[in-house]
Coordinates of C-alpha atoms in Angstrom, one line a residue:
X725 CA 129.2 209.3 110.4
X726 CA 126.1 210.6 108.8
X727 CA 123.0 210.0 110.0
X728 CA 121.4 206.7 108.2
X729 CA 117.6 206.7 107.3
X730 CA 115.8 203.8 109.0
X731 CA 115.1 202.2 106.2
X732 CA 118.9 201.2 105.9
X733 CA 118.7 199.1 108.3
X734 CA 116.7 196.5 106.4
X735 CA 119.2 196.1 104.2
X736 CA 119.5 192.5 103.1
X737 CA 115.7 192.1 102.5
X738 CA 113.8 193.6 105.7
X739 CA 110.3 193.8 104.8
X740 CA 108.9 197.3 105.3
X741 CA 105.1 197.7 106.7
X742 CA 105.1 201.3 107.3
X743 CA 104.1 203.3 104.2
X744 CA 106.5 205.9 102.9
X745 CA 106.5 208.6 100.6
X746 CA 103.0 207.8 99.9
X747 CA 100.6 210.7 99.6
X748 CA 97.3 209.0 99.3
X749 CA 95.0 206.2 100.7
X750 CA 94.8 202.7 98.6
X751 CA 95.4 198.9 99.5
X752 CA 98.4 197.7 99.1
X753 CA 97.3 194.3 97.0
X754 CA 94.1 192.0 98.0
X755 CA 95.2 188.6 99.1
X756 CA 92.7 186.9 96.2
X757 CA 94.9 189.5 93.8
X758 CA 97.7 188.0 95.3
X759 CA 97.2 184.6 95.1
X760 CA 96.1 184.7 91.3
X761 CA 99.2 186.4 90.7
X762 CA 100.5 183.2 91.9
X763 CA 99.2 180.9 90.3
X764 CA 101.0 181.4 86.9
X765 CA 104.0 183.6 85.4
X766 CA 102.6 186.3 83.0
X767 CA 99.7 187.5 84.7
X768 CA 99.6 191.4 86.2
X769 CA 98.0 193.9 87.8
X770 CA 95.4 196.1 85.8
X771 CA 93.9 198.9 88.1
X772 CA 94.6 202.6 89.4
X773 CA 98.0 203.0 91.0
X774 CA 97.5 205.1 94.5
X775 CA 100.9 205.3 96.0
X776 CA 104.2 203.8 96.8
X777 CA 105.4 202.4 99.9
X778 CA 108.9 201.3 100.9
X779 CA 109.5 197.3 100.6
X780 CA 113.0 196.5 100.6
X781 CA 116.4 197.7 100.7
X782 CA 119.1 195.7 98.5
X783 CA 121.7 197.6 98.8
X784 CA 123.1 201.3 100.5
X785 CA 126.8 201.2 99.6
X786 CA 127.4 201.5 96.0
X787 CA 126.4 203.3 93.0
X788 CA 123.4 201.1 91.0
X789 CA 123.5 201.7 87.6
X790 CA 121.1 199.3 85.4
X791 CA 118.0 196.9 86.9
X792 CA 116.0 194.4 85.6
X793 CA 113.3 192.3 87.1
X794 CA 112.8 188.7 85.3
X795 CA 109.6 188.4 83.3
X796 CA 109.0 184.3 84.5
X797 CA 110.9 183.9 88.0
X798 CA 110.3 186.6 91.0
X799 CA 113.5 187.9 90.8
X800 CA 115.6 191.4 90.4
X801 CA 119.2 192.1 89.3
X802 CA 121.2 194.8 89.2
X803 CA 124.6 196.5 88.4
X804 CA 126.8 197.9 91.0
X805 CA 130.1 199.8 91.1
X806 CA 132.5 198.0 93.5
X807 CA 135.9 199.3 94.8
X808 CA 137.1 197.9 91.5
X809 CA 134.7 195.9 89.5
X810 CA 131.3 196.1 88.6
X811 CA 129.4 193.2 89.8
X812 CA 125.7 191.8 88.7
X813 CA 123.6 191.2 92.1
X814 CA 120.7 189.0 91.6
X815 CA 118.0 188.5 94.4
X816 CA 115.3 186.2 94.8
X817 CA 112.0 188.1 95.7
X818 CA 109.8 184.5 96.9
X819 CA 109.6 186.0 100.0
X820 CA 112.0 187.6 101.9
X821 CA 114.7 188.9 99.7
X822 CA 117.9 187.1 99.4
X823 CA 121.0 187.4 97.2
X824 CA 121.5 184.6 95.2
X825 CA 124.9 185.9 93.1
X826 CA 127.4 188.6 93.1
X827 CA 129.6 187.9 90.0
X828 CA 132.0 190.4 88.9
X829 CA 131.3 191.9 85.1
X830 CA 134.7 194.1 84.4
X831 CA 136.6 196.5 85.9
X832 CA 135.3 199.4 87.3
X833 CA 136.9 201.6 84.2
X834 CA 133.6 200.3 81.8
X835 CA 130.3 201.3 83.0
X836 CA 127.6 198.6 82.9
X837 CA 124.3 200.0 82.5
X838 CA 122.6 197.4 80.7
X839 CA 120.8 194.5 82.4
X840 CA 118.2 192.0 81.3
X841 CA 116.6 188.6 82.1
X842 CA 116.0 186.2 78.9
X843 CA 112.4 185.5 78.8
X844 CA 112.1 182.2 80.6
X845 CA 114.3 184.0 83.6
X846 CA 117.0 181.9 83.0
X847 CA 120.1 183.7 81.7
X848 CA 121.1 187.8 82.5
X849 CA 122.5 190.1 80.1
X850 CA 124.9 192.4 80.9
X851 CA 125.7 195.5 78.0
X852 CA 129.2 197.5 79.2
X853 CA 131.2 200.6 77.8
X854 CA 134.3 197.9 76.8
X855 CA 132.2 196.4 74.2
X856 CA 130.9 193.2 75.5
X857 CA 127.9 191.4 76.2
X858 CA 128.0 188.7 79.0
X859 CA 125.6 186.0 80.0
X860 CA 125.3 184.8 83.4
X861 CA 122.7 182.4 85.0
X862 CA 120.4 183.6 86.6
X863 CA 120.1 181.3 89.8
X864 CA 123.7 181.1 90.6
X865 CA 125.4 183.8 88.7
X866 CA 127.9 181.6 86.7
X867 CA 129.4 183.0 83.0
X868 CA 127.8 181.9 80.1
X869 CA 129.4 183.5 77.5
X870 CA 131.1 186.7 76.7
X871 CA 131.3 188.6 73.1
X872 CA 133.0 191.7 72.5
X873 CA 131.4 194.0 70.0
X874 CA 133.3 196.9 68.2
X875 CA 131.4 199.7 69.7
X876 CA 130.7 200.5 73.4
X877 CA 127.4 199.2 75.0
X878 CA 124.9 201.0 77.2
X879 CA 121.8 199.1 76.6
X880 CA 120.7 195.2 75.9
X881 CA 117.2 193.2 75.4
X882 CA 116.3 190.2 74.9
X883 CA 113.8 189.0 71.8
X884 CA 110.6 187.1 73.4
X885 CA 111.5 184.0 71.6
X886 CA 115.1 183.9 73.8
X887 CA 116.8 182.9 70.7
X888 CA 118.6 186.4 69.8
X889 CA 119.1 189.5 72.2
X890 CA 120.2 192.5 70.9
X891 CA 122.5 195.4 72.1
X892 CA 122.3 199.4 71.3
X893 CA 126.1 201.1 71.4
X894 CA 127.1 204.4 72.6
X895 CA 127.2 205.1 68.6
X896 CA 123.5 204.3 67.5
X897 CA 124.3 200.7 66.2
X898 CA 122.1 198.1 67.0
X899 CA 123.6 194.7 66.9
X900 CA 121.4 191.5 67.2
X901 CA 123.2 188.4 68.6
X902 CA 122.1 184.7 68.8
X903 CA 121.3 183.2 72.3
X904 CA 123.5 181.1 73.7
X905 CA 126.5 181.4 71.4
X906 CA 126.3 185.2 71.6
X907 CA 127.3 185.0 68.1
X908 CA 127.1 188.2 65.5
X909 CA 124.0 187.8 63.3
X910 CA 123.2 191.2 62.1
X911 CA 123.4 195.1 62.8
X912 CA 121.8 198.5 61.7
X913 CA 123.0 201.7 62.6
X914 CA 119.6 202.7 64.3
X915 CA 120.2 205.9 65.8
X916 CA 122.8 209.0 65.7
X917 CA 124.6 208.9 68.9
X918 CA 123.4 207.2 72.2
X919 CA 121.3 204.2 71.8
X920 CA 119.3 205.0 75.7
X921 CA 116.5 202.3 76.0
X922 CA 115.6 199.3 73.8
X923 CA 112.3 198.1 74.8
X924 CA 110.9 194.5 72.8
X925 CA 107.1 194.2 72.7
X926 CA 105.5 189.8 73.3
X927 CA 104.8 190.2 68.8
X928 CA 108.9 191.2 68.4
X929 CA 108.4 194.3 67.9
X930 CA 111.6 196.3 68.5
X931 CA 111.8 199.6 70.4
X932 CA 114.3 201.9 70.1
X933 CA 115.0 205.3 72.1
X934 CA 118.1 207.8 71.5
X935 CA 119.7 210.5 72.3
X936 CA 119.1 211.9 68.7
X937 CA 115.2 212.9 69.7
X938 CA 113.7 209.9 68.2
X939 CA 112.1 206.5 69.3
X940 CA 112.0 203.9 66.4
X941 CA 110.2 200.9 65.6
X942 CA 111.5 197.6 63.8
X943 CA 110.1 194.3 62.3
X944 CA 112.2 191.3 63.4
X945 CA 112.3 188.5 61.1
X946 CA 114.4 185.6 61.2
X947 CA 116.7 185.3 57.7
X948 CA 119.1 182.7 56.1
X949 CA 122.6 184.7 55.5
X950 CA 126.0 183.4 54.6
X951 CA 128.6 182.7 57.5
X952 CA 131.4 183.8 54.5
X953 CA 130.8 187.0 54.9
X954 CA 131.0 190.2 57.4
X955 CA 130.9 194.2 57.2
X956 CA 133.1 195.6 60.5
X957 CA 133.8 199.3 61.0
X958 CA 137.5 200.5 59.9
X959 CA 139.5 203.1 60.4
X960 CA 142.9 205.1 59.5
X961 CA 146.0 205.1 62.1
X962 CA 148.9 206.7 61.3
X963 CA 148.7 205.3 57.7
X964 CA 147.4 202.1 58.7
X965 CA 144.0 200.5 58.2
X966 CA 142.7 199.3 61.8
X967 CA 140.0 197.0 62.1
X968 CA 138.2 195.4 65.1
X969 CA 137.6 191.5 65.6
X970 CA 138.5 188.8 68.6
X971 CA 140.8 186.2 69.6
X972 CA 139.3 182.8 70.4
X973 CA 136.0 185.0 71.5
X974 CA 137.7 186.0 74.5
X975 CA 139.6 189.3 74.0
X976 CA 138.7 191.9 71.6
X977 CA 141.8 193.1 69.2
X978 CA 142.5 196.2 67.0
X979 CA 144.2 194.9 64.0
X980 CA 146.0 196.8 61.3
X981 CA 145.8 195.5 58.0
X982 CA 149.6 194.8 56.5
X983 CA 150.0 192.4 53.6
X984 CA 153.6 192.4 53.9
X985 CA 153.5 190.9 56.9
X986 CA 153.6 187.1 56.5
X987 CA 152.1 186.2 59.7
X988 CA 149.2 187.2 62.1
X989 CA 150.4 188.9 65.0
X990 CA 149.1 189.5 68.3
X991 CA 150.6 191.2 71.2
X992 CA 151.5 188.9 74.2
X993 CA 148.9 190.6 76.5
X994 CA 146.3 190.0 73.6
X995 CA 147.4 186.5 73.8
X996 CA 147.5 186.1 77.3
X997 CA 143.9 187.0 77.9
X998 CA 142.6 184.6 75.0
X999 CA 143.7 181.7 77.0
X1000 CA 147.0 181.2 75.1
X1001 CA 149.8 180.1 77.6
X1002 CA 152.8 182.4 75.9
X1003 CA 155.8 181.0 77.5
X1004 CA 155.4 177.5 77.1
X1005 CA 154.9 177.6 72.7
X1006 CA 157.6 175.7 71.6
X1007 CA 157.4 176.9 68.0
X1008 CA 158.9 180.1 66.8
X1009 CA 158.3 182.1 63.2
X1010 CA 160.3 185.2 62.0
X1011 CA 158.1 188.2 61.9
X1012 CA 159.1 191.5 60.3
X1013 CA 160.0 194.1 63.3
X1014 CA 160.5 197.9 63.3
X1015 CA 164.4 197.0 63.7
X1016 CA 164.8 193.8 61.4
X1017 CA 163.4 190.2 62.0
X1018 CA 161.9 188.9 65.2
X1019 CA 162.1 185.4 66.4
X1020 CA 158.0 185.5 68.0
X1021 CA 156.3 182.3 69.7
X1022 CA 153.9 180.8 67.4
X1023 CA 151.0 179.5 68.4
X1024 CA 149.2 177.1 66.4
X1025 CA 144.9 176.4 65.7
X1026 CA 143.7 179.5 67.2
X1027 CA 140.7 181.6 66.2
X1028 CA 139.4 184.4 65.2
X1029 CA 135.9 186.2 64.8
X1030 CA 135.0 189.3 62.8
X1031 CA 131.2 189.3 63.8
X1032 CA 129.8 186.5 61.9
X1033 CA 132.7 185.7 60.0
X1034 CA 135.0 182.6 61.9
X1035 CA 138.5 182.1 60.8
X1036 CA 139.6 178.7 62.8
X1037 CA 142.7 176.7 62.6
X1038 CA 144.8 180.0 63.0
X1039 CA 148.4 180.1 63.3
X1040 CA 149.4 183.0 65.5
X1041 CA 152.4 184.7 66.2
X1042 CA 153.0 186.2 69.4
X1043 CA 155.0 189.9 69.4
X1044 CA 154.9 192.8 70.9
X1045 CA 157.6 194.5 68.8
X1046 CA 156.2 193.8 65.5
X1047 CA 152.7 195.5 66.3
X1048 CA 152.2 199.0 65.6
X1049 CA 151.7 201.0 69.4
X1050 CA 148.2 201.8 70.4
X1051 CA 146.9 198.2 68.6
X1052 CA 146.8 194.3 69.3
X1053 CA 147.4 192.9 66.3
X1054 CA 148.4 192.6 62.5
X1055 CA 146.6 191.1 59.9
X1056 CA 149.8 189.8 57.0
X1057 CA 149.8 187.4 54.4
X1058 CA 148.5 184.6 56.0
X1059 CA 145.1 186.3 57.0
X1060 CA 144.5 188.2 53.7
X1061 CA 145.5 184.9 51.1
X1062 CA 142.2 183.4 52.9
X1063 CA 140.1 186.4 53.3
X1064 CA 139.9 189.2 50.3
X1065 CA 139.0 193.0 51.8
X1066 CA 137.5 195.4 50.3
X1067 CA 136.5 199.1 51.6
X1068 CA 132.8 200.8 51.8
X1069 CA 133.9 204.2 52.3
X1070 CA 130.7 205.2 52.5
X1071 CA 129.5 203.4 55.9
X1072 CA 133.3 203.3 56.8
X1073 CA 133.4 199.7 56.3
X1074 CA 135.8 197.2 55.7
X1075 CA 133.6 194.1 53.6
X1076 CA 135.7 190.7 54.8
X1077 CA 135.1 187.8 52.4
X1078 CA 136.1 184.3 52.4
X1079 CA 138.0 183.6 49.5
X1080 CA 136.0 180.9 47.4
X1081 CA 133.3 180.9 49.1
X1082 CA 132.2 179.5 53.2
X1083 CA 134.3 176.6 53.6
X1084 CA 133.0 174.2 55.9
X1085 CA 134.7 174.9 58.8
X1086 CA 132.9 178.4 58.7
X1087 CA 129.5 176.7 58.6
X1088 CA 126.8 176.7 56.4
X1089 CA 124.1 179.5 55.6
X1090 CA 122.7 180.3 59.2
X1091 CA 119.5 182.0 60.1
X1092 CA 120.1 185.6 61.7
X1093 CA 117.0 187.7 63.0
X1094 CA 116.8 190.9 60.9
X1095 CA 115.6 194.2 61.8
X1096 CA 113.6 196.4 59.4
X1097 CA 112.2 200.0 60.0
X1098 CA 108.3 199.8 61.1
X1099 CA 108.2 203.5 61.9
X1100 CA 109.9 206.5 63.6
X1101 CA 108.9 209.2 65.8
X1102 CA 110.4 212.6 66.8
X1103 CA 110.0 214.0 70.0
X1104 CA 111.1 218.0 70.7
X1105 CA 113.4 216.5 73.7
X1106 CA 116.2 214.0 73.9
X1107 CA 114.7 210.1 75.0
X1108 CA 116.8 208.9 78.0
X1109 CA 114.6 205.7 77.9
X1110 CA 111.9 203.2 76.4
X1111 CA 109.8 200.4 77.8
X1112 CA 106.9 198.7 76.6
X1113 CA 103.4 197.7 78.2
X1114 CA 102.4 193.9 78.1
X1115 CA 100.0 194.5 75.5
X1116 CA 102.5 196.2 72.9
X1117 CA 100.3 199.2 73.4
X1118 CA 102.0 201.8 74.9
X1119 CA 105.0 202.9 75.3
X1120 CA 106.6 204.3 78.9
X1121 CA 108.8 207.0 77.3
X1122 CA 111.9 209.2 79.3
X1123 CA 112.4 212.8 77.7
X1124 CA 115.2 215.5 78.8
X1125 CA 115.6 218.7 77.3
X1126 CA 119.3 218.6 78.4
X1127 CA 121.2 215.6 77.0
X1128 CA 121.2 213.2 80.0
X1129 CA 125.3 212.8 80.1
X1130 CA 127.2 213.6 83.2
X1131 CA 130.0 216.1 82.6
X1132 CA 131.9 218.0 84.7
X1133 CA 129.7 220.9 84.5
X1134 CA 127.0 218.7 85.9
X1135 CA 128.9 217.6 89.1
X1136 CA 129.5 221.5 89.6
X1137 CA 126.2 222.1 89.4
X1138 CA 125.4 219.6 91.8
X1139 CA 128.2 220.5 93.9
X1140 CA 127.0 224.0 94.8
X1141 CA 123.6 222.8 95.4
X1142 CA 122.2 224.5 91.7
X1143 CA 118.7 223.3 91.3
X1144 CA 117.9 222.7 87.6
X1145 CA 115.0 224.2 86.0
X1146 CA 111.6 222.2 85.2
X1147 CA 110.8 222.0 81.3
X1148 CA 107.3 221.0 79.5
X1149 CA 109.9 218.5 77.6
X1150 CA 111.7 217.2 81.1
X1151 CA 108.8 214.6 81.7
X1152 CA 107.9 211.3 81.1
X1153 CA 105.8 210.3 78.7
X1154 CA 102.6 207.8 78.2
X1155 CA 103.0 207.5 73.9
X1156 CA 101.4 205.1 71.7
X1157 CA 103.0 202.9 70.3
X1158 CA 101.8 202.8 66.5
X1159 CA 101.1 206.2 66.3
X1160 CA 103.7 207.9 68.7
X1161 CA 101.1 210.1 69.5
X1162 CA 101.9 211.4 73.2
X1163 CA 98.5 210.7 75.2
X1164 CA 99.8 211.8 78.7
X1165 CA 103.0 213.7 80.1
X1166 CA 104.2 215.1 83.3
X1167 CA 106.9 217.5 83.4
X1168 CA 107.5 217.7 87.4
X1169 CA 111.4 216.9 87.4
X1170 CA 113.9 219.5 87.5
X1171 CA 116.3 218.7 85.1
X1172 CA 117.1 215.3 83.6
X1173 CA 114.6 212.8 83.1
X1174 CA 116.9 209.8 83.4
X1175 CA 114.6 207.1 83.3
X1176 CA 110.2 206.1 82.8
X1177 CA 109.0 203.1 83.0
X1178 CA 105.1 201.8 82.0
X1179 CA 103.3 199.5 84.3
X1180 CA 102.2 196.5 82.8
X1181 CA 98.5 197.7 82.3
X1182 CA 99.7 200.6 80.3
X1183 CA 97.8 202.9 83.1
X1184 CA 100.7 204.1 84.6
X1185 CA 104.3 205.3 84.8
X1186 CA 107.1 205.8 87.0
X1187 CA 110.0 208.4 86.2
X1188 CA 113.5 209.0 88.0
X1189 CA 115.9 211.9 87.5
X1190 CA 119.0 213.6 88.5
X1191 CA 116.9 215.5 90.8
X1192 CA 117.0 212.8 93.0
X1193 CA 113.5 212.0 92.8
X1194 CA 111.2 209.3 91.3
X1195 CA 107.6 209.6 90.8
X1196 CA 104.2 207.3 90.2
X1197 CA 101.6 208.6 87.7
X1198 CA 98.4 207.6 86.7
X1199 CA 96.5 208.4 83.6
X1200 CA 93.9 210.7 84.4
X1201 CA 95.4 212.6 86.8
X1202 CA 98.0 215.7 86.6
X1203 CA 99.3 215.1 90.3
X1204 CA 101.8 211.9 91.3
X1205 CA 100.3 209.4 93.1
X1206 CA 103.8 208.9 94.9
X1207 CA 107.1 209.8 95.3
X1208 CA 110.1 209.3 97.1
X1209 CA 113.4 211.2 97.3
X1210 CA 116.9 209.5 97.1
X1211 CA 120.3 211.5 97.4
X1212 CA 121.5 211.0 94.7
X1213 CA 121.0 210.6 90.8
X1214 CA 118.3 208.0 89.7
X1215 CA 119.6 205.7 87.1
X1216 CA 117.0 203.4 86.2
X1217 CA 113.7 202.9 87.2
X1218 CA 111.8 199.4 86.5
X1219 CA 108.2 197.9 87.0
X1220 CA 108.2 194.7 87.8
X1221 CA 105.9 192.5 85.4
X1222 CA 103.4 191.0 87.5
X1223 CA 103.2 195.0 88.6
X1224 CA 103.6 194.6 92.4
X1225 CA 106.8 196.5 92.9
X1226 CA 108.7 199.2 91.1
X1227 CA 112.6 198.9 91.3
X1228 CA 115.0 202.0 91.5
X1229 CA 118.8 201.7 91.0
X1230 CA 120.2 205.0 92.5
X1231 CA 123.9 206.8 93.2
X1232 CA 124.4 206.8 96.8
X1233 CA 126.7 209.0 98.4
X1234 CA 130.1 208.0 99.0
X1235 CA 130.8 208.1 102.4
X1236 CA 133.7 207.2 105.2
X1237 CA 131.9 204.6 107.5
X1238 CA 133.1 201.6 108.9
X1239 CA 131.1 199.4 107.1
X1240 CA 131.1 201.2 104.0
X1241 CA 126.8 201.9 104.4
X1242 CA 125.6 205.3 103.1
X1243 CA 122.2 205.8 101.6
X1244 CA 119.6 203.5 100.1
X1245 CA 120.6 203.0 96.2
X1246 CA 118.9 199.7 94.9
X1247 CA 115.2 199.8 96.7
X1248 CA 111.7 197.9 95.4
X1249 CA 109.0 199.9 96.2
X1250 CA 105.4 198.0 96.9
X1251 CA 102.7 199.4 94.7
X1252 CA 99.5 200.8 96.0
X1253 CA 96.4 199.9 93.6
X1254 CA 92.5 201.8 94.3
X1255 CA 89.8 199.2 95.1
X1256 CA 88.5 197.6 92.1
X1257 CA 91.9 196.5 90.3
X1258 CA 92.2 192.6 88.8
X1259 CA 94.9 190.5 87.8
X1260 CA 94.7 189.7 83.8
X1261 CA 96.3 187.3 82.2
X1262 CA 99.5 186.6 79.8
X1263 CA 99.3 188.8 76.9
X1264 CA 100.9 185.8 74.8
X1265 CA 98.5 183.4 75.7

């Protein structure tokens, strides 16, 4: 067995005293600073960072992908890659650190990088590679809600009111979604490719980052829209017109669109995993097959969602021989005499209407929170990620001159111990936020800047890369104020808000123990602030 690091064993919330990896002198945090922290949610630190020391371990066994601390409660989540799940580990920081929940997200087969808290600390967000944002609370880690989108996720944030979050797709689409329901409100297809950070600042702003070189800013106002109508991507199958939507908002389907068909038609797995119990329907229908009629289960007053269009009191036959292979579903007759379709080849989409109007049972105009472009800037390097200070200031701003996606020439590379090369453009980046203007940048990492983070004062920033190493800047200064090496890739790399810690969700190493322990991969770091910092206030108040 590999040798451990000592720090491993604290892991389940061992409080480190010992400084590590930090390379100059500093307090760690006055008690007065301390106790005014304390005595309300919102206020942080404002002061010269002068190092990092090690604080806590959570976790040394799996690969940590996303982290999020809560904005109102002292707490942290993550997610983690299990032996065949990913699961959403959320820890109470009052004190000694202790898990409070481990639920499991999906199977291990969909990443799930993004994670947030709602702003009274409440609910987390999950954002996943199969399309879906989940809700869990965030004391004892019980579901909320799930909704499947038609794109893959990486990245999810919640609006300051906690009425809408919204998530960025693997495609550039942003998607805003109300809070609880999770229900579709509006979209814009924000960036080309790789939606990598989103990033809202306490006035709604939205903040954007991709892997197409820019970081954008939106307006957010709430809107009163029609619930009779909805714009979903389509595409073309083997003649076939496929579109995306979901069964009783549990499971999301590929439909093809087939008039002749009389019925709606969902596959028995489809069916299975939207709660409908297949072999005990009692009523059958005759469905069209690829050799003559099928007798298929019906299944009567189900529903089903095409973002914020609602189709309930669905009749639903169940079939696996009279859906094309490779889909869920078929939209026939029954769909298309209540809905009338029409095709925007232009944005590829399919325009679903209600015929006659919203009926009741679809609900009456609703308000939806709108984006709008505020303003866009270009950066000579690909963004890997965005946060925001508590001002709306400044931006904490992750560049790459390589695109930051793992391929296989990556792993070889990293295999046979290839060191990347330092870039001006492989940095991150202190940038304005109304002018984009880059005020200060530090280009130490070798390779792949995967992740930046701002403090809360604006002051300072943190960065992580696949060089295995995460550093603390300060304005003002060309050298870090701290580092510490991990051995693995960094993923993500969070201040908390009150400015006390910084988070890091790492790979670790896989490795045969008989416990399953390798190296440290979800650590808070305690931050170390020159003589002469305060505590401010809530920039909302």
């Amino acid at each position: 067995m590999r040798a451990r690091r000592g720090l491993v064993a604290l892991l389940a919330g061992g409080v480190l005293a010992a400084a590590g990896g930090c390379a100059h002198g500093g307090a760690r945090l006055a008690p007065d600073l301390v106790s005014r922290l304390d005595e309300a949610p919102g206020r942080h630190v404002s002061g010269a960072v002068t190092g990092l020391e090690e604080h806590a371990v959570l976790n040394n066994a799996d690969f940590i992908w996303g982290l999020a601390f809560s904005p109102r409660e002292r707490r942290v989540a993550y997610s983690r890659l299990g032996s065949k799940s990913y699961f959403l580990s959320i820890w109470a920081l009052d004190g000694t650190p202790r898990k409070l929940a481990d639920p499991a997200v999906n199977p291990y087969e969909s990443d799930v990088e993004g994670v947030a808290f709602s702003p009274d600390g409440g609910l987390v967000a999950t954002a996943s590679r199969d399309g879906a944002v989940r809700l869990f609370d965030a004391a004892t880690g019980e579901a909320r809600g799930v909704r499947f989108t038609e794109e893959p996720l990486a990245v999810v944030a919640f609006h300051p009111s906690g009425r809408w979050l919204v998530t960025g797709s693997t495609q550039g689409l942003l998607s805003v979604l109300s809070v609880p329901d999770l229900a579709h409100a509006s979209e814009t297809r924000g960036h080309a490719g790789m939606v990598s950070g989103l990033a809202f600042a306490h006035d709604g702003t939205l903040y954007s980052g991709g892997w197409d070189k820019h970081v954008r800013a939106w307006r957010t106002a709430v809107e009163s829209g029609s619930a009779g109508t909805a714009r979903t991507r389509f595409e073309r199958r083997g003649g076939a017109v496929v579109v995306g939507g979901s069964l009783n908002g549990k499971v999301p389907v590929s439909f093809a669109l087939d008039a002749r068909v009389p019925a709606i038609v969902v596959t028995s797995e489809a069916a299975t995993a939207a709660g409908i119990d297949v072999p005990f329907l009692k009523e059958s229908v005759d469905v069209p097959g690829a050799m003559g009629n099928v007798v298929a289960r019906l299944a009567r007053g189900q529903s089903l969602r095409f973002k914020s269009l609602t189709l309930t009191d669905v009749d639903v036959a169940v079939c696996d021989a009279c859906v094309p292979q490779g889909l869920q579903g078929v939209l026939g007759g029954s769909f298309t005499h209540r809905v009338d379709v029409s095709f925007d080849e232009v944005s590829d989409e399919a325009v679903l209407t209600l015929q006659g109007g919203a009926p009741a049972a679809a609900g009456p105009a609703t308000e939806a929170l709108v984006l709008s472009p505020r303003s866009d800037f270009t950066f000579p390097a690909h963004v890997s990620d965005v946060t925001v200070d508590a001002r709306g200031a400044r931006l904490g701003v992750g560049l790459s001159e390589q695109k930051p996606e793992r391929d296989r020439a990556v792993y070889e590379r990293e295999r046979k111990g290839v060191r990347e090369p330092q870039g001006p453009f492989n940095a991150g980046a202190l940038v304005d936020a109304a002018s984009g203007e880059v005020l200060h940048k530090w280009p130490l990492h070798h390779g792949v800047v995967s992740t930046a983070a701002i403090s809360p004062d604006g002051r300072s920033l943190v960065s992580g890369g696949w060089d295995k190493r995460v550093y603390l800047f300060t304005e003002g200064s060309a050298e870090p104020k701290g580092s510490r090496d991990f051995d693995w890739s960094v993923r993500r790399v969070r201040f908390s808000p009150d400015g006390q810690w910084v988070g890091v969700a790492a790979w670790t190493p896989q490795v045969v123990s008989r416990d399953g322990e390798s190296d440290p991969a979800a650590v808070l770091l305690g931050v170390r602030y020159a003589e002469g910092a305060t505590v401010v206030g809530d920039a909302t108040q």
